[in-house]
PDB file of C-alpha atoms and ligand atoms in Angstrom:
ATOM      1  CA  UNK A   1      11.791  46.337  25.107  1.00  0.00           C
ATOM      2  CA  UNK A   2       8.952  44.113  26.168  1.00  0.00           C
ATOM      3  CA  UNK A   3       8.478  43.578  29.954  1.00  0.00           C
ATOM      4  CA  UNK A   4       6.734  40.111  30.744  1.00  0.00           C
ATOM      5  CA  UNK A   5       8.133  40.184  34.524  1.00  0.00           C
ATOM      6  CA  UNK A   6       5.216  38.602  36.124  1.00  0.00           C
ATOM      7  CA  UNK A   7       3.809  36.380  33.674  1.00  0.00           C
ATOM      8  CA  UNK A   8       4.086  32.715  33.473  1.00  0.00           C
ATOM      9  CA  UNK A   9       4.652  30.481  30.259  1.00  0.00           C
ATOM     10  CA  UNK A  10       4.691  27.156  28.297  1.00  0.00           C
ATOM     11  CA  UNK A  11       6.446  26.784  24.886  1.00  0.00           C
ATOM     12  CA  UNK A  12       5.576  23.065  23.429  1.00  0.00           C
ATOM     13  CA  UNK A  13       8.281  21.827  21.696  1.00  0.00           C
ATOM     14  CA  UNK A  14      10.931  24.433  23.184  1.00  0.00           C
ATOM     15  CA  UNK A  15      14.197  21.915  23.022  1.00  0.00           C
ATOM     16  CA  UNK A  16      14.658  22.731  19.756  1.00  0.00           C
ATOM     17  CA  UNK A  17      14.854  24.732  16.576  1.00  0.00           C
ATOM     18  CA  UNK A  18      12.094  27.763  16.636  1.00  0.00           C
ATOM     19  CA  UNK A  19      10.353  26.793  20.322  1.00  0.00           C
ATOM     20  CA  UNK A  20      13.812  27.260  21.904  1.00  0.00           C
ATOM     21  CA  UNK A  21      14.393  30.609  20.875  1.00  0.00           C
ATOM     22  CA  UNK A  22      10.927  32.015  21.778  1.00  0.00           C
ATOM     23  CA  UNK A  23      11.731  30.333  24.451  1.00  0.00           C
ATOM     24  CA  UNK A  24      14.606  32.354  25.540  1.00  0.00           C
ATOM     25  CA  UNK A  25      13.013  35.358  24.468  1.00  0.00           C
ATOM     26  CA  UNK A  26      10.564  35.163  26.527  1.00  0.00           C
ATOM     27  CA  UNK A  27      12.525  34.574  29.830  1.00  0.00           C
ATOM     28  CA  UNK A  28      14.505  37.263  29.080  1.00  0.00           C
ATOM     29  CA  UNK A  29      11.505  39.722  28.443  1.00  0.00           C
ATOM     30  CA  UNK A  30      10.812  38.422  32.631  1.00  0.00           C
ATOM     31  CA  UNK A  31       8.568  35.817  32.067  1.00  0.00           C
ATOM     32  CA  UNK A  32       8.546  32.493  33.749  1.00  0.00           C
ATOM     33  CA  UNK A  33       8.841  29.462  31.142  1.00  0.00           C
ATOM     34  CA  UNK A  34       8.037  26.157  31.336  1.00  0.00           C
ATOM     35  CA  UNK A  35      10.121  24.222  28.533  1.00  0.00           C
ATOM     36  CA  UNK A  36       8.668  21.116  26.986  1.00  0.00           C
ATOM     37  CA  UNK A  37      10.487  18.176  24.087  1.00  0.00           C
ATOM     38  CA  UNK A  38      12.078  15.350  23.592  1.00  0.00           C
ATOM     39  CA  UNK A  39      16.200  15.011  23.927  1.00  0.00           C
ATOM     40  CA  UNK A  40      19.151  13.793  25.921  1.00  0.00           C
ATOM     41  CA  UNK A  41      17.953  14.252  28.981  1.00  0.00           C
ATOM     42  CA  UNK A  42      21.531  16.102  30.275  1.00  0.00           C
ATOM     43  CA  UNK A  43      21.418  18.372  27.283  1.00  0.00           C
ATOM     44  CA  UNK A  44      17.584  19.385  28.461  1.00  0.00           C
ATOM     45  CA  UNK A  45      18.830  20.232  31.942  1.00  0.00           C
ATOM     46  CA  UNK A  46      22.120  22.245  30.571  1.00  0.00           C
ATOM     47  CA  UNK A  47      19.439  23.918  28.888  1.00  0.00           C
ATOM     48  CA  UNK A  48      17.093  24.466  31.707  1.00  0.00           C
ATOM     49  CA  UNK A  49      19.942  25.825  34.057  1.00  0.00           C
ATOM     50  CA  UNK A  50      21.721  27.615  31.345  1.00  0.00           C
ATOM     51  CA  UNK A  51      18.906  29.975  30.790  1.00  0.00           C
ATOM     52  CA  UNK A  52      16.963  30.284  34.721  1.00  0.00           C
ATOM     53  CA  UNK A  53      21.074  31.726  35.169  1.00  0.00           C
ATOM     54  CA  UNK A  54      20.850  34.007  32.287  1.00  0.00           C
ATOM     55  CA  UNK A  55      17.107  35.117  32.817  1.00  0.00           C
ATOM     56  CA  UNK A  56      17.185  35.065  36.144  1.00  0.00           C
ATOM     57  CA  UNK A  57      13.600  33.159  36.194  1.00  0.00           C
ATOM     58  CA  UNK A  58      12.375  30.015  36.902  1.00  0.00           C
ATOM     59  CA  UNK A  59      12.632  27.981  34.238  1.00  0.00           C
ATOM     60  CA  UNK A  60      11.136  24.161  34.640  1.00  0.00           C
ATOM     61  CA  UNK A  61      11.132  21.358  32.147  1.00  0.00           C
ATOM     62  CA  UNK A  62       7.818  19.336  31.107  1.00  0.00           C
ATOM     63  CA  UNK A  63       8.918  15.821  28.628  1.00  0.00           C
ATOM     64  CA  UNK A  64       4.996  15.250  27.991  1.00  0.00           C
ATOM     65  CA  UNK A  65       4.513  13.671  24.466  1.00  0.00           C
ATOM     66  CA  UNK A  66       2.075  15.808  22.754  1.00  0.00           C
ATOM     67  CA  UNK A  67       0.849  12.858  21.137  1.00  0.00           C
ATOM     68  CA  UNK A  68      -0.600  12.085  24.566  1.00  0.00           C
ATOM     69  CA  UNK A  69      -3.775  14.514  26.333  1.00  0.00           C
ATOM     70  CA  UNK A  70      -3.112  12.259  29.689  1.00  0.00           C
ATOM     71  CA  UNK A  71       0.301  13.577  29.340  1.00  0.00           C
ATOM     72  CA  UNK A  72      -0.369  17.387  28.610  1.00  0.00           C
ATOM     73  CA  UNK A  73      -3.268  17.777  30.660  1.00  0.00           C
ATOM     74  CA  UNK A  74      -0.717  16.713  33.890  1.00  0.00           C
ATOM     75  CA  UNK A  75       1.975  19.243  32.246  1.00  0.00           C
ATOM     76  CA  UNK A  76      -0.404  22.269  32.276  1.00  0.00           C
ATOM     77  CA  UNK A  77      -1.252  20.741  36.027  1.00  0.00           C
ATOM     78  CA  UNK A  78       2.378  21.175  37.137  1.00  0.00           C
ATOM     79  CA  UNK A  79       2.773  24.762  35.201  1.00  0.00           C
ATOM     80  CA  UNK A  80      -0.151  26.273  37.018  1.00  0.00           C
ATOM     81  CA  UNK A  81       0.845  24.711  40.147  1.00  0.00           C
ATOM     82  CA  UNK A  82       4.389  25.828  39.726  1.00  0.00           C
ATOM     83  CA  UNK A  83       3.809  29.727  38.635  1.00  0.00           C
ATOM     84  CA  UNK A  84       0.357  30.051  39.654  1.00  0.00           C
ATOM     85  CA  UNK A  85      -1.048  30.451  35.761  1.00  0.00           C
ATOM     86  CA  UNK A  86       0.395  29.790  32.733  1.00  0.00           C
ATOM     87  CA  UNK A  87      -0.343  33.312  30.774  1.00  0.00           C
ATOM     88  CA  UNK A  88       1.172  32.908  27.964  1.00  0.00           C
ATOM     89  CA  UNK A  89       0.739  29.440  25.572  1.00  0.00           C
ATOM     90  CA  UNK A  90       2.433  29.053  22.914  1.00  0.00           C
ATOM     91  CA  UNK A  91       1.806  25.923  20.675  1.00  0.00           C
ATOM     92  CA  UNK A  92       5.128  25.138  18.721  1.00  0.00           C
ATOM     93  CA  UNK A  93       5.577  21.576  19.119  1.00  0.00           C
ATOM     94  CA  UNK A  94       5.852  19.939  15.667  1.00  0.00           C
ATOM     95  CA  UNK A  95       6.749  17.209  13.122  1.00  0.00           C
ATOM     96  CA  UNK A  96       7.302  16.586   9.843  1.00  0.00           C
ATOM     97  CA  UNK A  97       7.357  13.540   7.257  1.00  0.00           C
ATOM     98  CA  UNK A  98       7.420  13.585   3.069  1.00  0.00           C
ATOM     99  CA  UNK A  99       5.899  11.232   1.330  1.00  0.00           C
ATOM    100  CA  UNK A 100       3.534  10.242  -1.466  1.00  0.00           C
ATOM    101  CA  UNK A 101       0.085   9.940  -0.108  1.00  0.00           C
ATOM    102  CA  UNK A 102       0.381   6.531  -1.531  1.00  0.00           C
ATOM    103  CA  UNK A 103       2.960   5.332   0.465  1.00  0.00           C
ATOM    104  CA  UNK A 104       2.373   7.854   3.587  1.00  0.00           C
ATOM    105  CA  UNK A 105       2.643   5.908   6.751  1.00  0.00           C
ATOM    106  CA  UNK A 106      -0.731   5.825   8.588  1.00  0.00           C
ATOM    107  CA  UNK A 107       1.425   6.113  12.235  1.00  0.00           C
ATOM    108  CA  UNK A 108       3.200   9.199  10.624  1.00  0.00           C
ATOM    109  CA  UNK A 109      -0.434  10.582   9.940  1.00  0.00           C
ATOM    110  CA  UNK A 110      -1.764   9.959  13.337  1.00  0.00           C
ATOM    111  CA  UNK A 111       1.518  11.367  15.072  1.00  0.00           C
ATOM    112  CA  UNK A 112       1.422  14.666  12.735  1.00  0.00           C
ATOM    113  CA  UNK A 113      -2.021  15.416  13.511  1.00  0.00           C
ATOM    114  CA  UNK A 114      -1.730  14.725  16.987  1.00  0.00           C
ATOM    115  CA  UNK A 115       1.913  17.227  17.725  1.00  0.00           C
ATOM    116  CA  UNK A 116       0.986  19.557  14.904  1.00  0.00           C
ATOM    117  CA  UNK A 117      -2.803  20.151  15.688  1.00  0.00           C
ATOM    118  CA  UNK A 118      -4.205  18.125  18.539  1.00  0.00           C
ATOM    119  CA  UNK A 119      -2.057  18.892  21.293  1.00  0.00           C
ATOM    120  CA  UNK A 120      -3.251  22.925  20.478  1.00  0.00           C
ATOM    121  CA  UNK A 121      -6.444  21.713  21.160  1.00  0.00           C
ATOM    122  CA  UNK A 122      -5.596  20.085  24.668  1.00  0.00           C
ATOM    123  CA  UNK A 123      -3.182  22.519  25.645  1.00  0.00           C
ATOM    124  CA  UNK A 124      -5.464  25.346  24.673  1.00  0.00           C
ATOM    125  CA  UNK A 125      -9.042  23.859  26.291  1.00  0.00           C
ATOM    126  CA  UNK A 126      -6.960  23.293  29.799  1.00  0.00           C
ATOM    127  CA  UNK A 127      -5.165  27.009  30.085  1.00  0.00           C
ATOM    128  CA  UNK A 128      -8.110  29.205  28.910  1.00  0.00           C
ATOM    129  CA  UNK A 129     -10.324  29.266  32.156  1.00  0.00           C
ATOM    130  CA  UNK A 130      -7.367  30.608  33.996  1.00  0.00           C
ATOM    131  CA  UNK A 131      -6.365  33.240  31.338  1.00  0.00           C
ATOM    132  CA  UNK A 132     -10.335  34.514  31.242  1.00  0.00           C
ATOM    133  CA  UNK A 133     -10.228  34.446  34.885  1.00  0.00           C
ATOM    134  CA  UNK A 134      -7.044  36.926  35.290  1.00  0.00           C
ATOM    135  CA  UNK A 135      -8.480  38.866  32.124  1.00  0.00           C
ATOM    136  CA  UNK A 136      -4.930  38.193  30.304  1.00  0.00           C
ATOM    137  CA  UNK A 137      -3.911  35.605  27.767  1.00  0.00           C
ATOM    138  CA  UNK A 138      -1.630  35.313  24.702  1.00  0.00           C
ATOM    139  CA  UNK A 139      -1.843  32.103  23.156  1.00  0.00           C
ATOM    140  CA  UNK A 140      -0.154  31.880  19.888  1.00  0.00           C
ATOM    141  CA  UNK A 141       0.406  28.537  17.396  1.00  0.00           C
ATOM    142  CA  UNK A 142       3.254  28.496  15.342  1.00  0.00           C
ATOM    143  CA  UNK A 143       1.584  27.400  11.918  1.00  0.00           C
ATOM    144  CA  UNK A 144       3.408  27.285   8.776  1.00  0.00           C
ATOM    145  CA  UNK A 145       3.249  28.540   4.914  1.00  0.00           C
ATOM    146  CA  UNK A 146       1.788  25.426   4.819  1.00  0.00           C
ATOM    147  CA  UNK A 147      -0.961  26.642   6.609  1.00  0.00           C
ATOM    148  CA  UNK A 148      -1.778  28.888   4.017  1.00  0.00           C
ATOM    149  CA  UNK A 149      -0.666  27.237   0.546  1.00  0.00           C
ATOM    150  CA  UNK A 150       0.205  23.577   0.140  1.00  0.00           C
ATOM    151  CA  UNK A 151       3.525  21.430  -1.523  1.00  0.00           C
ATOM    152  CA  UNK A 152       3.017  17.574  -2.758  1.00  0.00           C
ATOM    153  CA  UNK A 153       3.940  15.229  -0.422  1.00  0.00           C
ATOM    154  CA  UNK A 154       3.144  16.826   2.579  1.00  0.00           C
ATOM    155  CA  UNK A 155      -0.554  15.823   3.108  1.00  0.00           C
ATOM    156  CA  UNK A 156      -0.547  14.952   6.991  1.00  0.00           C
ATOM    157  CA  UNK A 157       1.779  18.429   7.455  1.00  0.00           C
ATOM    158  CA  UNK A 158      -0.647  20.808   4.985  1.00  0.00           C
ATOM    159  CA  UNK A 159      -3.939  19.657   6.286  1.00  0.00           C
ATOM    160  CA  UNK A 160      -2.864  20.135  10.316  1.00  0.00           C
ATOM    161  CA  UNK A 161      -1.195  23.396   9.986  1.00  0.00           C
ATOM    162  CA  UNK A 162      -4.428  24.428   7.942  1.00  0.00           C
ATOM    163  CA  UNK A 163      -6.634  22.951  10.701  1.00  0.00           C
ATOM    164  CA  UNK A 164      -4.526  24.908  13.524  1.00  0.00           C
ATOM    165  CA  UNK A 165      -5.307  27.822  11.771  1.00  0.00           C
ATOM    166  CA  UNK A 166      -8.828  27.145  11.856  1.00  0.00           C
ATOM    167  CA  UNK A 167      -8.831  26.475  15.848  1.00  0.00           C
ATOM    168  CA  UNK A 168      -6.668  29.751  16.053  1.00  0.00           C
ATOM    169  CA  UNK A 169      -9.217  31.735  15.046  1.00  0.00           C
ATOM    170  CA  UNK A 170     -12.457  29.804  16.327  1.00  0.00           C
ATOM    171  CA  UNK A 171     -10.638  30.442  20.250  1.00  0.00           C
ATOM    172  CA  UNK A 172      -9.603  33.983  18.925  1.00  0.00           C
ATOM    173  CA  UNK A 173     -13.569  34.798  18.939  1.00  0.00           C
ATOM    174  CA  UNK A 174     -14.357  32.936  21.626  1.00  0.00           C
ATOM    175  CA  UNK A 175     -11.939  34.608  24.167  1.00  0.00           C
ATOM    176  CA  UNK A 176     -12.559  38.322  22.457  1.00  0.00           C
ATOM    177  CA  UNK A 177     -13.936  40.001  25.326  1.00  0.00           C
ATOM    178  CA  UNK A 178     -11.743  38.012  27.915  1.00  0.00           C
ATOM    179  CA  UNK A 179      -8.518  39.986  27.342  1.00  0.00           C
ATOM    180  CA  UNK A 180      -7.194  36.598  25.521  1.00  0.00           C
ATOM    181  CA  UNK A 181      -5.249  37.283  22.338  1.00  0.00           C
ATOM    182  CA  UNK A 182      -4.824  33.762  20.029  1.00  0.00           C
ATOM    183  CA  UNK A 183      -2.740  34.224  16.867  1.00  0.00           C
ATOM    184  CA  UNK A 184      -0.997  32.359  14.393  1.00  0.00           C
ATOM    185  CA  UNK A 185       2.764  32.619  13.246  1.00  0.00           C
ATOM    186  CA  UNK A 186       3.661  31.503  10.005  1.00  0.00           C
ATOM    187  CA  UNK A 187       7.040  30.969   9.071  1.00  0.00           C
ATOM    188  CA  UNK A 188       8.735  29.855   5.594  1.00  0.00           C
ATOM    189  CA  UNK A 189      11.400  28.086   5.576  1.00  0.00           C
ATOM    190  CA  UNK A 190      13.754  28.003   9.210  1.00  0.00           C
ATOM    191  CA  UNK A 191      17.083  26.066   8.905  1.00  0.00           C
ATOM    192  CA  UNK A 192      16.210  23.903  11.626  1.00  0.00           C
ATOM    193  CA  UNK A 193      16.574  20.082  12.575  1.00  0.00           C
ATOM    194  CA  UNK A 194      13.317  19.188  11.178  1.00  0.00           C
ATOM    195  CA  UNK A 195      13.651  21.282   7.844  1.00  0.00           C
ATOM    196  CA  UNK A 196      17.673  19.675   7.970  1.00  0.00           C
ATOM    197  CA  UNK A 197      16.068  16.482   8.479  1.00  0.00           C
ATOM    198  CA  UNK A 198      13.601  16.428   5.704  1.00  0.00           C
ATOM    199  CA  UNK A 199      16.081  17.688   3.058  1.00  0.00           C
ATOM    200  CA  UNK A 200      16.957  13.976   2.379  1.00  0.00           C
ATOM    201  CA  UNK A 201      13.164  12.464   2.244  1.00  0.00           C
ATOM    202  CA  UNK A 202      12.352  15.890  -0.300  1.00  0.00           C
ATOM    203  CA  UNK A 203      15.906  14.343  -2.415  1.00  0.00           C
ATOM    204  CA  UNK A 204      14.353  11.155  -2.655  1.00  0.00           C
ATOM    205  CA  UNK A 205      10.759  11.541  -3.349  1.00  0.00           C
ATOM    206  CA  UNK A 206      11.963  14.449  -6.322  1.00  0.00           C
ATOM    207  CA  UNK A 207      14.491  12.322  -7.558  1.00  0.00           C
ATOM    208  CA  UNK A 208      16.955  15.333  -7.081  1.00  0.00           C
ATOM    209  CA  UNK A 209      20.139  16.244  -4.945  1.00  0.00           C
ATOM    210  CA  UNK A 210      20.028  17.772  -1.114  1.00  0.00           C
ATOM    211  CA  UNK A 211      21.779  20.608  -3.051  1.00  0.00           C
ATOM    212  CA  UNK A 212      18.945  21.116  -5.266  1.00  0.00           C
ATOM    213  CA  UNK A 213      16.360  20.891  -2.525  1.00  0.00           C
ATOM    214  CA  UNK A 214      17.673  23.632  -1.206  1.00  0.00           C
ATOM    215  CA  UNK A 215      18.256  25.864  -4.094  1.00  0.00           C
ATOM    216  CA  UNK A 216      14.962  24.909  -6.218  1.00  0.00           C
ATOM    217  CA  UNK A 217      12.610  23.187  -3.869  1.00  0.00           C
ATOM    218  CA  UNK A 218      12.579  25.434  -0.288  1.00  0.00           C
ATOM    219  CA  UNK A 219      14.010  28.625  -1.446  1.00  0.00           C
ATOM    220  CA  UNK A 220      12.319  28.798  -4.680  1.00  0.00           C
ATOM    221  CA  UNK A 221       9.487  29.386  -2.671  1.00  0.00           C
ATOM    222  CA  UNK A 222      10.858  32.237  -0.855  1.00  0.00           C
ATOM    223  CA  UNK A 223      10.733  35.380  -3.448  1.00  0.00           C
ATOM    224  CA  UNK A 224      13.767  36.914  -0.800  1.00  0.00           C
ATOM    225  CA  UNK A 225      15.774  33.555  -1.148  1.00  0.00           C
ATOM    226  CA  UNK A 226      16.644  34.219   2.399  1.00  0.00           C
ATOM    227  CA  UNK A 227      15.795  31.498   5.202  1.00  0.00           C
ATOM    228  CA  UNK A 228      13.883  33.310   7.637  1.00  0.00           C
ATOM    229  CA  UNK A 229      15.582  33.361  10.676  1.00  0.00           C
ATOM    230  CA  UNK A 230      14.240  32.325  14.588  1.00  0.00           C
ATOM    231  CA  UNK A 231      15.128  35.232  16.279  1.00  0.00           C
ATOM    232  CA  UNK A 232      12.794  37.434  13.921  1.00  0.00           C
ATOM    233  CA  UNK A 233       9.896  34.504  14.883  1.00  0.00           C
ATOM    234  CA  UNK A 234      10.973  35.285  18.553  1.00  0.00           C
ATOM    235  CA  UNK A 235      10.903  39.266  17.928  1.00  0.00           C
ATOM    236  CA  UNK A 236       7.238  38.947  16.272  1.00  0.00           C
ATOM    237  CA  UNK A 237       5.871  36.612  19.051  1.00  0.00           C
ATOM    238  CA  UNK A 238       7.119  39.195  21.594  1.00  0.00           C
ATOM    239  CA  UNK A 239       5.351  41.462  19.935  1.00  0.00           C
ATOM    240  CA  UNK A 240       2.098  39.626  19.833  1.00  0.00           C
ATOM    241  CA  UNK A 241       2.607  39.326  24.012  1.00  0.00           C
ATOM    242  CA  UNK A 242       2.749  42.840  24.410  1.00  0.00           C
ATOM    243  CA  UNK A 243       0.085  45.465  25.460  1.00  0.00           C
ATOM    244  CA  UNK A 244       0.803  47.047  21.809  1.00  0.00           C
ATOM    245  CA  UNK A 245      -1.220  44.099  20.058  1.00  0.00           C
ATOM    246  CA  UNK A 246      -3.612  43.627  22.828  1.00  0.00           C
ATOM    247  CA  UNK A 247      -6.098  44.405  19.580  1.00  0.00           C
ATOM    248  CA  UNK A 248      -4.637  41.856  17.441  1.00  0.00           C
ATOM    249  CA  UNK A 249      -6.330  38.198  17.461  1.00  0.00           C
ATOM    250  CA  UNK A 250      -6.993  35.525  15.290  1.00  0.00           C
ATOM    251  CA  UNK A 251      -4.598  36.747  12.441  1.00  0.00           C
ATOM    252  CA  UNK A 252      -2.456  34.282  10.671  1.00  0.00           C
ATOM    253  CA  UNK A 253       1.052  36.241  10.634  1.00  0.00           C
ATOM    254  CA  UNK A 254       3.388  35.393   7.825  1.00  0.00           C
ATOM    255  CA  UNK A 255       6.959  35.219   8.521  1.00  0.00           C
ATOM    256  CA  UNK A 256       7.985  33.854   4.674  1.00  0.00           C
ATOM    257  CA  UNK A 257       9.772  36.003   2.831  1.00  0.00           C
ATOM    258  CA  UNK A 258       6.957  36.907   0.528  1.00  0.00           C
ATOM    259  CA  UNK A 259       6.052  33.319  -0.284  1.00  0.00           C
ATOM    260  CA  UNK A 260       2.645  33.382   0.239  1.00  0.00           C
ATOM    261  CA  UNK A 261       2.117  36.582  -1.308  1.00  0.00           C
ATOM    262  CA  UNK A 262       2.605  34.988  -4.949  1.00  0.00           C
TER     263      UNK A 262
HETATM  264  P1  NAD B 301      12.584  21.197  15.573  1.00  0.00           P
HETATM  265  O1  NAD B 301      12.598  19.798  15.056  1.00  0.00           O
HETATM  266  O2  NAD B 301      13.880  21.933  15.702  1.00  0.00           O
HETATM  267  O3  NAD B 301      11.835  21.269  16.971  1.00  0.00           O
HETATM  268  C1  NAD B 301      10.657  20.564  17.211  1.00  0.00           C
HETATM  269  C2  NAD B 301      10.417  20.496  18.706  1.00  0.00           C
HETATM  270  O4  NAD B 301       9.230  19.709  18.936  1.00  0.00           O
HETATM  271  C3  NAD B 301      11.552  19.795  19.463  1.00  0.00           C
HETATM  272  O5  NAD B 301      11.736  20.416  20.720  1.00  0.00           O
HETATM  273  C4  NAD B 301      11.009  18.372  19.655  1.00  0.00           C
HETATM  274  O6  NAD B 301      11.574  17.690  20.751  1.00  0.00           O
HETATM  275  C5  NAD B 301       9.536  18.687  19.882  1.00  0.00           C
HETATM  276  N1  NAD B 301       8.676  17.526  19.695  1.00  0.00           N
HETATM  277  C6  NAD B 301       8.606  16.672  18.650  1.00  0.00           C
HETATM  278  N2  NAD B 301       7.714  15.692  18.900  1.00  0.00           N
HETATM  279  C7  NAD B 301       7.197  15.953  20.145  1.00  0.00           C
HETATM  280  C8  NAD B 301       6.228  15.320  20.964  1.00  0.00           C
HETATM  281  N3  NAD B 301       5.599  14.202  20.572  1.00  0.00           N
HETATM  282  N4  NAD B 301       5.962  15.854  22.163  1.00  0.00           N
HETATM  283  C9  NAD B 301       6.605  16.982  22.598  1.00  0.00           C
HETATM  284  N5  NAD B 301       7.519  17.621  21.851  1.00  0.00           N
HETATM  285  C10 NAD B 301       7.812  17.115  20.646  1.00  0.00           C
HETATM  286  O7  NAD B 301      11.583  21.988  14.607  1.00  0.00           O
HETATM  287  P2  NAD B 301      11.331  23.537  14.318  1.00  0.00           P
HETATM  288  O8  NAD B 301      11.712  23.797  12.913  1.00  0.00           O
HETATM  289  O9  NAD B 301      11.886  24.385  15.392  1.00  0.00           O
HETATM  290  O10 NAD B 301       9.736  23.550  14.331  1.00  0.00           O
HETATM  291  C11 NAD B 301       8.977  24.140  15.366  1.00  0.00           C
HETATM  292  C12 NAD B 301       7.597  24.477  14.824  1.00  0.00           C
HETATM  293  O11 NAD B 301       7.731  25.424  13.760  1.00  0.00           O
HETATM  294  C13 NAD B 301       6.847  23.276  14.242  1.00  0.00           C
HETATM  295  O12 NAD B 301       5.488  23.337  14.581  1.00  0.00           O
HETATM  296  C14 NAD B 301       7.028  23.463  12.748  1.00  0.00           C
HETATM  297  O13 NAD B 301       5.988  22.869  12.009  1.00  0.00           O
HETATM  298  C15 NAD B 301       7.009  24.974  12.642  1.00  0.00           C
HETATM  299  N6  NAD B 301       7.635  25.490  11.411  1.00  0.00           N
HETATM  300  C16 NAD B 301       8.925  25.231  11.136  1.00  0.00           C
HETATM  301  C17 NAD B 301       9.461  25.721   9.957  1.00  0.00           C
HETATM  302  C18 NAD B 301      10.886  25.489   9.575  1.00  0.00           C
HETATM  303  O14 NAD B 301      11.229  25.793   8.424  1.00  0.00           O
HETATM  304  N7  NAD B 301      11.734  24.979  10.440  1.00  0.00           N
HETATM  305  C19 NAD B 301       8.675  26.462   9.081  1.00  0.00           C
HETATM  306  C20 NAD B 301       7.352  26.698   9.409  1.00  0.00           C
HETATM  307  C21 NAD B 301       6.831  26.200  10.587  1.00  0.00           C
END
């Protein structure tokens, strides 16, 4: 069992799908966590309370829009000021939208560079001086298969999971000597609201049914036609926190049932 009592941390995009349950993981490994994303507001506090009672740490709640660096720069403000150091970053925050190129919205473009890729940049540039100070960091970005292989349609998705790869490992040498580990997670496909909510976009731009997206489109991909599941992303980013991988930085971890190895 990992022990994180201690450390401080941020999860972007933790209201939801995978950033909720690293979330939770890593409260109840001891750490402090700072939750961040958009949602009733009621449901966010439930949340908030829910787990500083079951953790028994202090949990606070951030809603900066990571399409904003105002906005995040003022969230890692109140996370330092409210634990001291935020120690562990981890960059989950994350949209998605299916389309043609053709047709692809230029505001969808902007908004999926700027949650998927961006906001690791901001985030990243305004923790690092206190992780190098204490001579401990783990920052890792939850990427994507898509960070490794592409699918049509996905342009603005593809090309900012590949780019957060590329800033992954650019801080990963940077920090090497500063006790800062920066890694990438990549999952396949997670049976969350934003693969549930692109299941009818995929329908329409194929010409198929939702049934079929599921069956021929997202776990074709997967040679275990299993969808991977967030607790083993939570189990692999604990890992990645611990002592044990203090050695491990700027890898690109896949989590995809073997869909990347074909
Ligand atoms: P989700 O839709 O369940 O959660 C996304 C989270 O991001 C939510 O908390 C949402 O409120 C937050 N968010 C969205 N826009 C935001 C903004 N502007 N500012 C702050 N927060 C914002 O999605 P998920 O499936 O849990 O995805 C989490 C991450 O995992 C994403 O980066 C995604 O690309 C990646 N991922 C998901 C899958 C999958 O199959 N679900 C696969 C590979 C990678």
């Amino acid at each position: 069992m990992i022990n994180l009592e201690g450390k401080s941390a941020l999860v972007t995009g933790s209201t939801s799908g995978i950033g909720l349950a690293i979330a939770t993981g890593l409260a109840d490994a001891g750490a402090n966590v700072m939750l961040n994303g958009f949602g009733k507001l009621e449901t966010i506090e439930m949340l908030r309370s829910n787990l500083e009672k079951t953790s028994g740490h202090k949990i606070r709640y951030s809603p900066a829009d990571m399409r904003k660096p105002s906005e995040i720069k003022n969230m890692i403000s109140a996370a330092q000021k409210e634990y001291g150091s935020v120690d562990i970053l981890i960059n989950n925050a994350g949209i998605q939208h299916v389309s043609p190129i053709e047709d692809f919205p230029t505001e969808k473009w902007d908004d999926i560079l700027a949650i998927n890729l961006s906001s690791a940049f901001h985030t990243t540039r305004h923790c690092i001086a206190g992780m190098k100070k204490s001579g401990w960091g783990r920052i890792i970005n939850i990427a994507s298969a898509h960070s490794l292989v592409a699918s049509p349609y996905k342009s603005a998705y593809v090309a900012a999971k590949h780019g957060l790869v590329g800033l992954t490992k650019t801080v990963a040498l940077e920090c090497a000597q500063d006790g800062v580990t920066v890694n990438a997670i990549s999952p396949g496909y997670v049976l969350t609201p934003l693969v549930e909510k692109q299941i009818p976009d995929t329908a329409k731009a194929r010409g198929i049914s939702e049934e079929a997206v599921k069956r021929d489109v997202l776990l074709a991909a997967q040679p275990t036609k299993k969808f991977v599941k967030v607790d083993q992303i939570t189990q692999s980013t604990l890992f990645l926190c611990s002592d044990a991988a203090e050695n491990i930085t700027g890898i690109n971890l896949s989590i995809d049932g073997g869909w990347t190895a074909q």
